[in-house]
Amino acid sequence: MTLLSNKVINLPESATLKMARLARELKAEGKDVISLSLGEPDFDTPDHIKEAAIQALRDGYTKYTPVSGLPELVQAIVTKFKRDNGLEYDTNQIVVSNGAKQSIYNLSQALLNHGDEAIILAPYWVSYHDIIQMAGGVPVIVKADIDQDFKVTPEQLEAAITPKTKFVLFSSPCNPTGSVYLKEELEGLAAVIAQHDIVVISDEIYEYINFTDKHASIGTIESVKDKTVTVNGFAKGFAMTGWRLGYIGAPLWLAKACAKIQSQVTSGATSFGQKAGSVALTSDMTPTYKMRDAFMKRRELVIGLLKKIPGVKTNFPKGAFYIFPDMSAFFGKSANGFVVNNSDDLAEYLLKEGLVATVSGAAFGDPNCIRISYAASEEQLTEAVRRIGVALGALG
Ligand code: PMP
Ligand code: GLU
């Protein structure tokens, strides 16, 4: 007999974190693995943000903060939403959490009864699916193919909504595809959402890593303004993954519910981290834009190299730091007794035979693809794609 709950027995380990762990383990065995598995900027947090946290510690910011966040950070978030996104949230509509991941967890717990449906626009970030299931919800996947630049149409969305639907969740710029929904595309989705008694959760954590189009927030569209939750965080734009700091702007009733959940779980985010977060949002954004420009250069590099490998089909990502190529041309092939039948097999093959860690697309709702994170140096990326090419070339 096991003492573990069915909930945890049925819960998979996060696929992104699992591949990062496998890569680390192989490295510890002395293998020269290049890890392109984790969505984590390889840059360090800018110095002025680190200094702000150190100063906050010196100034005695070592106590609990209000559950929804330090007033100074909450105000900085309200100002940021208005300044960068044209979004109008009041301070009481903001909830700061231990990462955007926890924000999405809080929202799922707040909105889902057992058996309620939550629509996820696919390809999607792996944890959406499992966070919804943990809350007792049923993930309903609405999938866009590579030929539609991985973007769901209003018709597809409409067809998936039922009386059990509670919310629609998506990211733009998107993890894992790098696709960016344009304002007019969001207007199409909003027109559908406005007709139903549902909420839309817009995950904009890659907002600042957008290479071409101006970032658009669905919450600025009048018809869905009062039913939009905007999720954001510090991990990507400010290279602050380890700080565990994210936030939402939400309808008041939902912000209150998330704060209540949080009051029972974490009591709020780390005090001195929040001080640093408010400095990040209110200071010069040059370090963020420099990182964005470096990611853009890497995108060109990796796309250029991948295009030279026969059988690899790519879209042209407009943001984030991922490429999500369709690798189905390699399914059914084998090398050295290793048979590749799907994206899980391919990710394992590339790791073990090619010594490059990627993540299987199946985890993101598209089993034809694999996800490559190009948050690594140009040198590592060049070598990694060379290895991928060699490993794929060996499949016959
Ligand atoms: N949303 C998306 C789309 C992500 O890729 C991630 C991964 N970092 C998160 C949310 C969670 O971010 P955080 O590190 O702030 O929890
Ligand atoms: N969001 C990043 C990723 O997709 C970080 C790891 C995680 O939280 O899943 O790889």
mmCIF file of C-alpha atoms in Angstrom, residues 67-317:
data_model
loop_
_atom_site.group_PDB
_atom_site.id
_atom_site.type_symbol
_atom_site.label_atom_id
_atom_site.label_comp_id
_atom_site.label_asym_id
_atom_site.label_seq_id
_atom_site.Cartn_x
_atom_site.Cartn_y
_atom_site.Cartn_z
ATOM 1 C CA VAL A 67 -0.242 38.594 1.233
ATOM 2 C CA SER A 68 -0.922 40.249 -2.152
ATOM 3 C CA GLY A 69 2.402 42.068 -2.194
ATOM 4 C CA LEU A 70 4.387 45.009 -0.824
ATOM 5 C CA PRO A 71 2.441 48.217 -1.540
ATOM 6 C CA GLU A 72 5.424 49.681 -3.347
ATOM 7 C CA LEU A 73 5.666 46.717 -5.731
ATOM 8 C CA VAL A 74 1.914 46.569 -6.236
ATOM 9 C CA GLN A 75 1.935 50.234 -7.221
ATOM 10 C CA ALA A 76 4.877 49.641 -9.580
ATOM 11 C CA ILE A 77 2.900 46.832 -11.236
ATOM 12 C CA VAL A 78 -0.183 49.026 -11.682
ATOM 13 C CA THR A 79 2.025 51.688 -13.273
ATOM 14 C CA LYS A 80 3.785 49.116 -15.464
ATOM 15 C CA PHE A 81 0.490 47.664 -16.712
ATOM 16 C CA LYS A 82 -0.640 51.137 -17.724
ATOM 17 C CA ARG A 83 2.716 52.240 -19.164
ATOM 18 C CA ASP A 84 3.627 49.134 -21.154
ATOM 19 C CA ASN A 85 0.281 47.534 -21.873
ATOM 20 C CA GLY A 86 -2.435 50.169 -21.655
ATOM 21 C CA LEU A 87 -4.124 48.020 -18.995
ATOM 22 C CA GLU A 88 -6.101 49.615 -16.179
ATOM 23 C CA TYR A 89 -5.882 47.691 -12.933
ATOM 24 C CA ASP A 90 -6.300 49.105 -9.441
ATOM 25 C CA THR A 91 -3.898 48.179 -6.684
ATOM 26 C CA ASN A 92 -6.484 45.833 -5.119
ATOM 27 C CA GLN A 93 -6.597 43.851 -8.372
ATOM 28 C CA ILE A 94 -2.924 42.858 -8.165
ATOM 29 C CA VAL A 95 -1.639 39.684 -6.514
ATOM 30 C CA VAL A 96 2.112 39.051 -6.331
ATOM 31 C CA SER A 97 3.130 35.387 -6.060
ATOM 32 C CA ASN A 98 6.149 33.101 -5.950
ATOM 33 C CA GLY A 99 6.497 33.059 -9.716
ATOM 34 C CA ALA A 100 3.975 33.171 -12.545
ATOM 35 C CA LYS A 101 3.675 29.426 -12.095
ATOM 36 C CA GLN A 102 2.107 29.956 -8.692
ATOM 37 C CA SER A 103 -0.107 32.705 -10.116
ATOM 38 C CA ILE A 104 -1.541 30.178 -12.571
ATOM 39 C CA TYR A 105 -1.853 27.596 -9.818
ATOM 40 C CA ASN A 106 -3.790 30.055 -7.633
ATOM 41 C CA LEU A 107 -6.085 30.941 -10.532
ATOM 42 C CA SER A 108 -6.826 27.304 -11.318
ATOM 43 C CA GLN A 109 -7.599 26.566 -7.683
ATOM 44 C CA ALA A 110 -9.798 29.649 -7.506
ATOM 45 C CA LEU A 111 -11.809 28.913 -10.656
ATOM 46 C CA LEU A 112 -12.164 25.164 -11.075
ATOM 47 C CA ASN A 113 -14.588 22.760 -9.473
ATOM 48 C CA HIS A 114 -14.141 19.063 -10.114
ATOM 49 C CA GLY A 115 -14.982 18.368 -13.773
ATOM 50 C CA ASP A 116 -14.934 21.996 -14.919
ATOM 51 C CA GLU A 117 -13.250 22.570 -18.239
ATOM 52 C CA ALA A 118 -10.320 24.886 -18.929
ATOM 53 C CA ILE A 119 -9.400 25.566 -22.536
ATOM 54 C CA ILE A 120 -5.697 25.704 -23.326
ATOM 55 C CA LEU A 121 -4.538 27.086 -26.651
ATOM 56 C CA ALA A 122 -1.930 24.649 -27.937
ATOM 57 C CA PRO A 123 0.973 24.293 -28.278
ATOM 58 C CA TYR A 124 1.067 25.351 -24.640
ATOM 59 C CA TRP A 125 3.486 25.598 -21.750
ATOM 60 C CA VAL A 126 3.644 22.151 -20.199
ATOM 61 C CA SER A 127 2.599 23.081 -16.671
ATOM 62 C CA TYR A 128 -0.784 24.562 -17.686
ATOM 63 C CA HIS A 129 -2.128 21.094 -18.284
ATOM 64 C CA ASP A 130 -1.039 19.578 -14.992
ATOM 65 C CA ILE A 131 -1.851 22.614 -12.853
ATOM 66 C CA ILE A 132 -5.427 22.466 -14.190
ATOM 67 C CA GLN A 133 -5.643 18.748 -13.485
ATOM 68 C CA MET A 134 -4.310 19.232 -9.962
ATOM 69 C CA ALA A 135 -7.198 21.621 -9.376
ATOM 70 C CA GLY A 136 -9.663 18.919 -10.490
ATOM 71 C CA GLY A 137 -10.282 20.569 -13.864
ATOM 72 C CA VAL A 138 -10.364 18.999 -17.308
ATOM 73 C CA PRO A 139 -7.869 20.527 -19.755
ATOM 74 C CA VAL A 140 -9.470 20.999 -23.180
ATOM 75 C CA ILE A 141 -6.793 21.379 -25.806
ATOM 76 C CA VAL A 142 -7.422 23.564 -28.854
ATOM 77 C CA LYS A 143 -4.512 23.014 -31.177
ATOM 78 C CA ALA A 144 -2.975 25.213 -33.833
ATOM 79 C CA ASP A 145 -0.607 23.619 -36.355
ATOM 80 C CA ILE A 146 2.734 24.863 -37.593
ATOM 81 C CA ASP A 147 1.056 25.836 -40.892
ATOM 82 C CA GLN A 148 -1.103 28.376 -39.039
ATOM 83 C CA ASP A 149 1.993 29.679 -37.233
ATOM 84 C CA PHE A 150 0.724 27.801 -34.175
ATOM 85 C CA LYS A 151 -2.055 30.360 -33.598
ATOM 86 C CA VAL A 152 -5.613 29.276 -32.814
ATOM 87 C CA THR A 153 -8.495 30.837 -34.800
ATOM 88 C CA PRO A 154 -11.703 32.256 -33.262
ATOM 89 C CA GLU A 155 -13.678 29.435 -34.936
ATOM 90 C CA GLN A 156 -11.533 26.791 -33.267
ATOM 91 C CA LEU A 157 -11.994 28.480 -29.907
ATOM 92 C CA GLU A 158 -15.758 28.827 -30.293
ATOM 93 C CA ALA A 159 -16.088 25.133 -31.121
ATOM 94 C CA ALA A 160 -14.373 24.146 -27.854
ATOM 95 C CA ILE A 161 -16.476 26.223 -25.438
ATOM 96 C CA THR A 162 -19.149 24.323 -23.500
ATOM 97 C CA PRO A 163 -21.328 25.194 -20.492
ATOM 98 C CA LYS A 164 -18.584 23.656 -18.331
ATOM 99 C CA THR A 165 -15.851 26.001 -19.583
ATOM 100 C CA LYS A 166 -14.442 28.277 -16.891
ATOM 101 C CA PHE A 167 -11.470 29.857 -18.589
ATOM 102 C CA VAL A 168 -9.231 30.070 -21.642
ATOM 103 C CA LEU A 169 -5.474 30.121 -21.044
ATOM 104 C CA PHE A 170 -2.677 30.960 -23.458
ATOM 105 C CA SER A 171 0.731 32.611 -23.644
ATOM 106 C CA SER A 172 1.873 35.271 -26.106
ATOM 107 C CA PRO A 173 4.744 35.436 -26.938
ATOM 108 C CA CYS A 174 4.226 31.707 -26.709
ATOM 109 C CA ASN A 175 6.208 29.075 -24.899
ATOM 110 C CA PRO A 176 7.009 26.737 -26.748
ATOM 111 C CA THR A 177 6.434 28.150 -30.269
ATOM 112 C CA GLY A 178 7.659 31.743 -30.029
ATOM 113 C CA SER A 179 4.499 32.821 -31.873
ATOM 114 C CA VAL A 180 3.022 36.212 -31.023
ATOM 115 C CA TYR A 181 -0.702 36.932 -31.296
ATOM 116 C CA LEU A 182 -1.273 40.260 -33.073
ATOM 117 C CA LYS A 183 -3.859 42.751 -31.794
ATOM 118 C CA GLU A 184 -6.299 41.848 -34.565
ATOM 119 C CA GLU A 185 -5.923 38.145 -33.820
ATOM 120 C CA LEU A 186 -6.638 38.824 -30.137
ATOM 121 C CA GLU A 187 -9.691 40.820 -31.191
ATOM 122 C CA GLY A 188 -10.977 37.725 -32.991
ATOM 123 C CA LEU A 189 -10.523 35.592 -29.877
ATOM 124 C CA ALA A 190 -11.995 38.318 -27.649
ATOM 125 C CA ALA A 191 -15.141 38.485 -29.787
ATOM 126 C CA VAL A 192 -15.733 34.807 -28.983
ATOM 127 C CA ILE A 193 -14.838 35.062 -25.289
ATOM 128 C CA ALA A 194 -17.115 38.087 -24.829
ATOM 129 C CA GLN A 195 -20.128 35.937 -25.764
ATOM 130 C CA HIS A 196 -19.599 33.505 -22.897
ATOM 131 C CA ASP A 197 -19.517 33.611 -19.123
ATOM 132 C CA ILE A 198 -15.831 32.717 -18.925
ATOM 133 C CA VAL A 199 -12.510 34.282 -17.990
ATOM 134 C CA VAL A 200 -9.441 34.628 -20.203
ATOM 135 C CA ILE A 201 -6.005 34.185 -18.651
ATOM 136 C CA SER A 202 -3.326 35.862 -20.738
ATOM 137 C CA ASP A 203 0.196 34.781 -19.812
ATOM 138 C CA GLU A 204 2.498 37.574 -20.946
ATOM 139 C CA ILE A 205 5.686 36.525 -19.187
ATOM 140 C CA TYR A 206 7.682 36.772 -22.472
ATOM 141 C CA GLU A 207 6.343 40.256 -23.187
ATOM 142 C CA TYR A 208 9.768 41.884 -23.314
ATOM 143 C CA ILE A 209 11.235 39.200 -25.560
ATOM 144 C CA ASN A 210 9.372 40.232 -28.683
ATOM 145 C CA PHE A 211 11.416 40.743 -31.840
ATOM 146 C CA THR A 212 9.061 42.411 -34.259
ATOM 147 C CA ASP A 213 5.494 43.074 -33.316
ATOM 148 C CA LYS A 214 4.382 45.428 -30.614
ATOM 149 C CA HIS A 215 3.192 43.400 -27.669
ATOM 150 C CA ALA A 216 -0.589 43.349 -27.458
ATOM 151 C CA SER A 217 -2.580 42.522 -24.307
ATOM 152 C CA ILE A 218 -6.040 41.026 -24.740
ATOM 153 C CA GLY A 219 -7.148 42.866 -21.587
ATOM 154 C CA THR A 220 -7.090 46.165 -23.512
ATOM 155 C CA ILE A 221 -10.013 45.003 -25.648
ATOM 156 C CA GLU A 222 -13.154 46.604 -24.249
ATOM 157 C CA SER A 223 -15.458 43.590 -24.593
ATOM 158 C CA VAL A 224 -13.244 41.335 -22.425
ATOM 159 C CA LYS A 225 -11.583 43.940 -20.224
ATOM 160 C CA ASP A 226 -13.516 42.900 -17.126
ATOM 161 C CA LYS A 227 -12.942 39.193 -17.616
ATOM 162 C CA THR A 228 -9.220 39.200 -18.353
ATOM 163 C CA VAL A 229 -6.465 38.094 -16.017
ATOM 164 C CA THR A 230 -3.039 39.277 -17.134
ATOM 165 C CA VAL A 231 -0.215 37.105 -15.821
ATOM 166 C CA ASN A 232 3.356 38.333 -15.851
ATOM 167 C CA GLY A 233 6.590 37.881 -13.939
ATOM 168 C CA PHE A 234 10.228 38.749 -13.599
ATOM 169 C CA ALA A 235 11.841 35.457 -14.607
ATOM 170 C CA LYS A 236 12.276 36.027 -18.333
ATOM 171 C CA GLY A 237 12.456 39.764 -19.030
ATOM 172 C CA PHE A 238 14.744 40.483 -16.071
ATOM 173 C CA ALA A 239 16.575 37.131 -15.936
ATOM 174 C CA MET A 240 15.213 36.446 -12.447
ATOM 175 C CA THR A 241 14.108 32.809 -12.631
ATOM 176 C CA GLY A 242 15.500 31.882 -9.225
ATOM 177 C CA TRP A 243 13.882 34.807 -7.450
ATOM 178 C CA ARG A 244 10.423 33.247 -7.798
ATOM 179 C CA LEU A 245 8.443 36.384 -8.415
ATOM 180 C CA GLY A 246 5.351 36.745 -10.590
ATOM 181 C CA TYR A 247 2.035 38.574 -10.511
ATOM 182 C CA ILE A 248 -1.456 38.982 -11.882
ATOM 183 C CA GLY A 249 -3.863 41.789 -12.602
ATOM 184 C CA ALA A 250 -7.350 40.305 -12.303
ATOM 185 C CA PRO A 251 -11.014 41.141 -11.797
ATOM 186 C CA LEU A 252 -11.375 42.109 -8.134
ATOM 187 C CA TRP A 253 -13.439 39.044 -7.135
ATOM 188 C CA LEU A 254 -10.767 36.772 -8.590
ATOM 189 C CA ALA A 255 -7.794 38.700 -7.191
ATOM 190 C CA LYS A 256 -9.385 38.388 -3.738
ATOM 191 C CA ALA A 257 -9.867 34.644 -4.207
ATOM 192 C CA CYS A 258 -6.225 34.174 -5.278
ATOM 193 C CA ALA A 259 -5.030 36.176 -2.271
ATOM 194 C CA LYS A 260 -7.151 34.009 0.029
ATOM 195 C CA ILE A 261 -5.616 30.842 -1.410
ATOM 196 C CA GLN A 262 -2.155 32.323 -1.104
ATOM 197 C CA SER A 263 -2.823 33.306 2.510
ATOM 198 C CA GLN A 264 -3.148 29.609 3.260
ATOM 199 C CA VAL A 265 -0.222 28.395 1.180
ATOM 200 C CA THR A 266 2.772 30.741 1.026
ATOM 201 C CA SER A 267 1.677 33.916 2.882
ATOM 202 C CA GLY A 268 3.181 35.867 -0.016
ATOM 203 C CA ALA A 269 6.396 36.277 -1.957
ATOM 204 C CA THR A 270 9.825 36.964 -0.448
ATOM 205 C CA SER A 271 10.054 40.446 1.073
ATOM 206 C CA PHE A 272 13.439 41.616 -0.234
ATOM 207 C CA GLY A 273 12.766 40.062 -3.643
ATOM 208 C CA GLN A 274 9.655 42.187 -3.893
ATOM 209 C CA LYS A 275 11.665 45.319 -3.144
ATOM 210 C CA ALA A 276 14.034 44.390 -5.951
ATOM 211 C CA GLY A 277 11.080 43.663 -8.230
ATOM 212 C CA SER A 278 9.751 47.166 -7.755
ATOM 213 C CA VAL A 279 13.180 48.549 -8.693
ATOM 214 C CA ALA A 280 13.240 46.306 -11.804
ATOM 215 C CA LEU A 281 9.903 47.676 -12.992
ATOM 216 C CA THR A 282 10.708 51.301 -12.346
ATOM 217 C CA SER A 283 14.270 51.565 -13.660
ATOM 218 C CA ASP A 284 15.846 51.912 -17.057
ATOM 219 C CA MET A 285 15.003 48.920 -19.251
ATOM 220 C CA THR A 286 18.259 48.910 -21.225
ATOM 221 C CA PRO A 287 19.518 45.602 -19.711
ATOM 222 C CA THR A 288 16.241 43.920 -20.708
ATOM 223 C CA TYR A 289 16.451 45.217 -24.263
ATOM 224 C CA LYS A 290 20.077 44.118 -24.533
ATOM 225 C CA MET A 291 19.056 40.581 -23.562
ATOM 226 C CA ARG A 292 16.210 40.702 -26.076
ATOM 227 C CA ASP A 293 18.614 41.738 -28.826
ATOM 228 C CA ALA A 294 20.981 38.902 -27.937
ATOM 229 C CA PHE A 295 18.073 36.425 -28.104
ATOM 230 C CA MET A 296 17.105 37.800 -31.489
ATOM 231 C CA LYS A 297 20.606 37.260 -32.830
ATOM 232 C CA ARG A 298 20.524 33.693 -31.547
ATOM 233 C CA ARG A 299 17.175 33.097 -33.190
ATOM 234 C CA GLU A 300 18.693 33.982 -36.577
ATOM 235 C CA LEU A 301 21.647 31.728 -35.885
ATOM 236 C CA VAL A 302 19.632 28.689 -34.810
ATOM 237 C CA ILE A 303 16.958 29.014 -37.504
ATOM 238 C CA GLY A 304 19.663 29.388 -40.155
ATOM 239 C CA LEU A 305 21.459 26.262 -38.939
ATOM 240 C CA LEU A 306 18.289 24.193 -38.499
ATOM 241 C CA LYS A 307 17.077 25.038 -41.985
ATOM 242 C CA LYS A 308 20.159 23.342 -43.380
ATOM 243 C CA ILE A 309 19.154 19.995 -41.861
ATOM 244 C CA PRO A 310 16.936 18.062 -44.289
ATOM 245 C CA GLY A 311 13.634 16.990 -42.702
ATOM 246 C CA VAL A 312 13.495 19.708 -40.024
ATOM 247 C CA LYS A 313 10.517 22.039 -40.541
ATOM 248 C CA THR A 314 10.435 25.336 -38.634
ATOM 249 C CA ASN A 315 8.115 28.316 -38.285
ATOM 250 C CA PHE A 316 9.614 31.737 -37.724
ATOM 251 C CA PRO A 317 9.231 32.573 -34.046
#
